[in-house]
Amino acid sequence: EAIARAAPSRSHKARLVLVGRSSLPPPERWDAEIAANAPHSATLSKLQAIAALGADLETVAADLTCTEDVQALAARVKAHGAPHAIIHAAASLSAESFLPLDRIDRTSAAAHFGAKVQGLVHLEAAFADNPPKVWMLMSSISAVLGGLNLGAYAAANAMLDGWAAARNSSNSRWISMNWDAWEFADASSRTAITPARGADAFRRILASGAGRLVVSVMPLEERLAKWASLAPAHAPAAAPAHASGALNGAANGSGNGVAHAYPRPDLSTAFAAPRTPAETMVAEVWQHFLGVEPIGIDDKFFELGGHSLLAIQVLARLRETTGVNIPVHKLFEAPTVRGLAAIIGKDAMAPAPAAKADRDDDAALLAMVDGMSDAEVEALLAELEAEDAEGAAR
């Protein structure tokens, strides 16, 4: 929708051919379908709004992995002359295709490479005799930052980036855009790209003359430090001489819980020292991975600069030290030293799966912390739920 709105339909009466895998009824039936609240009525309402801007709008159902479909699509487009631009935005967002690296197989990887790479191969071949002036490839910021369970998805998007760089010539301009997560429901979102901001960025990209751009809602350097180098939010300082060593060297092999520590920042909670061996142990693990000392039992993990990747490292160390398996979503339910120590004290080896409402809260927190898209969050939580079920079976 945002891409179509960014096209110069009002000022230039652009002809837009929107392609998707699902077929839609012809325009003369749209009013009746919308009135009947058909399953695709929301899509039809958006298409009507785009047409109202002055666009000559056509919708086509085609599978870009099918050569015959793409050839038929190209024939329909070229019947009206050479296209000015082709915007390639195909993607597979099914939760089953977002897997950890050790579980990616040919089928799950093909879902991403088929839509993005094979689809582009077919499009370029079909328009080789009459290429557009501009190719715009909708890549993802995951090709720059990576992300949980995004190995195959990030690789397919990186392929688009390389393809655009290799194809740029005086005959056609190729642009690869590494987009951050989009949000269509909340127009005031500050952690994702809204349609209005996306349309504005789209116009700027077209006018920039650049061949590749990364569109990030937060400073990219900070996110690279978080996701690529796994750095804590605070700069390290010299290790304090009084580090207690309650982990018996497990944290860094030296006996100290903190290799380098930064003074505790101003937080929303007052400092409260650990009272039990479990709280002391959890606090020292946090201190090691977050690079902050001291950490109180009511300090919040994410307020201290924690994020999802550090959460996994922290919980892995706690599992190694205590033998207690704590699913990642538990850190969102109990994001304090006190809360995690209580879970460890109850020996929560295989907690029951959280209710859907709890999962929704987890998804909202993940999206807020890391700026992940809804599809990426859904894939992560599906994986966590599978781990919970597997633990319960054991």
PDB file of C-alpha atoms in Angstrom, residues 55 118-119 192 204 224 241 305 350 354 356 361 376 378 386:
ATOM      1  CA  ALA A  55      -3.794   5.582 -10.781  1.00  0.00           C
ATOM      2  CA  GLN A 118      14.190 -17.156  -8.294  1.00  0.00           C
ATOM      3  CA  GLY A 119      11.363 -14.674  -8.752  1.00  0.00           C
ATOM      4  CA  ALA A 192       8.825   0.549  12.870  1.00  0.00           C
ATOM      5  CA  ARG A 204      13.749  10.176  -1.281  1.00  0.00           C
ATOM      6  CA  LEU A 224      25.287  -2.902  14.700  1.00  0.00           C
ATOM      7  CA  ALA A 241      38.526  -5.623  42.907  1.00  0.00           C
ATOM      8  CA  GLY A 305      20.788  -2.411  28.108  1.00  0.00           C
ATOM      9  CA  ALA A 350       9.603 -27.594  31.845  1.00  0.00           C
ATOM     10  CA  ALA A 354       2.164 -19.450  28.156  1.00  0.00           C
ATOM     11  CA  LYS A 356      -1.893 -16.557  24.032  1.00  0.00           C
ATOM     12  CA  ASP A 361       2.696  -9.391  25.495  1.00  0.00           C
ATOM     13  CA  GLU A 376       9.870 -12.180  12.760  1.00  0.00           C
ATOM     14  CA  GLU A 378       5.814 -14.572  15.487  1.00  0.00           C
ATOM     15  CA  ALA A 386       8.040 -25.667  20.303  1.00  0.00           C
TER      16      ALA A 386
END
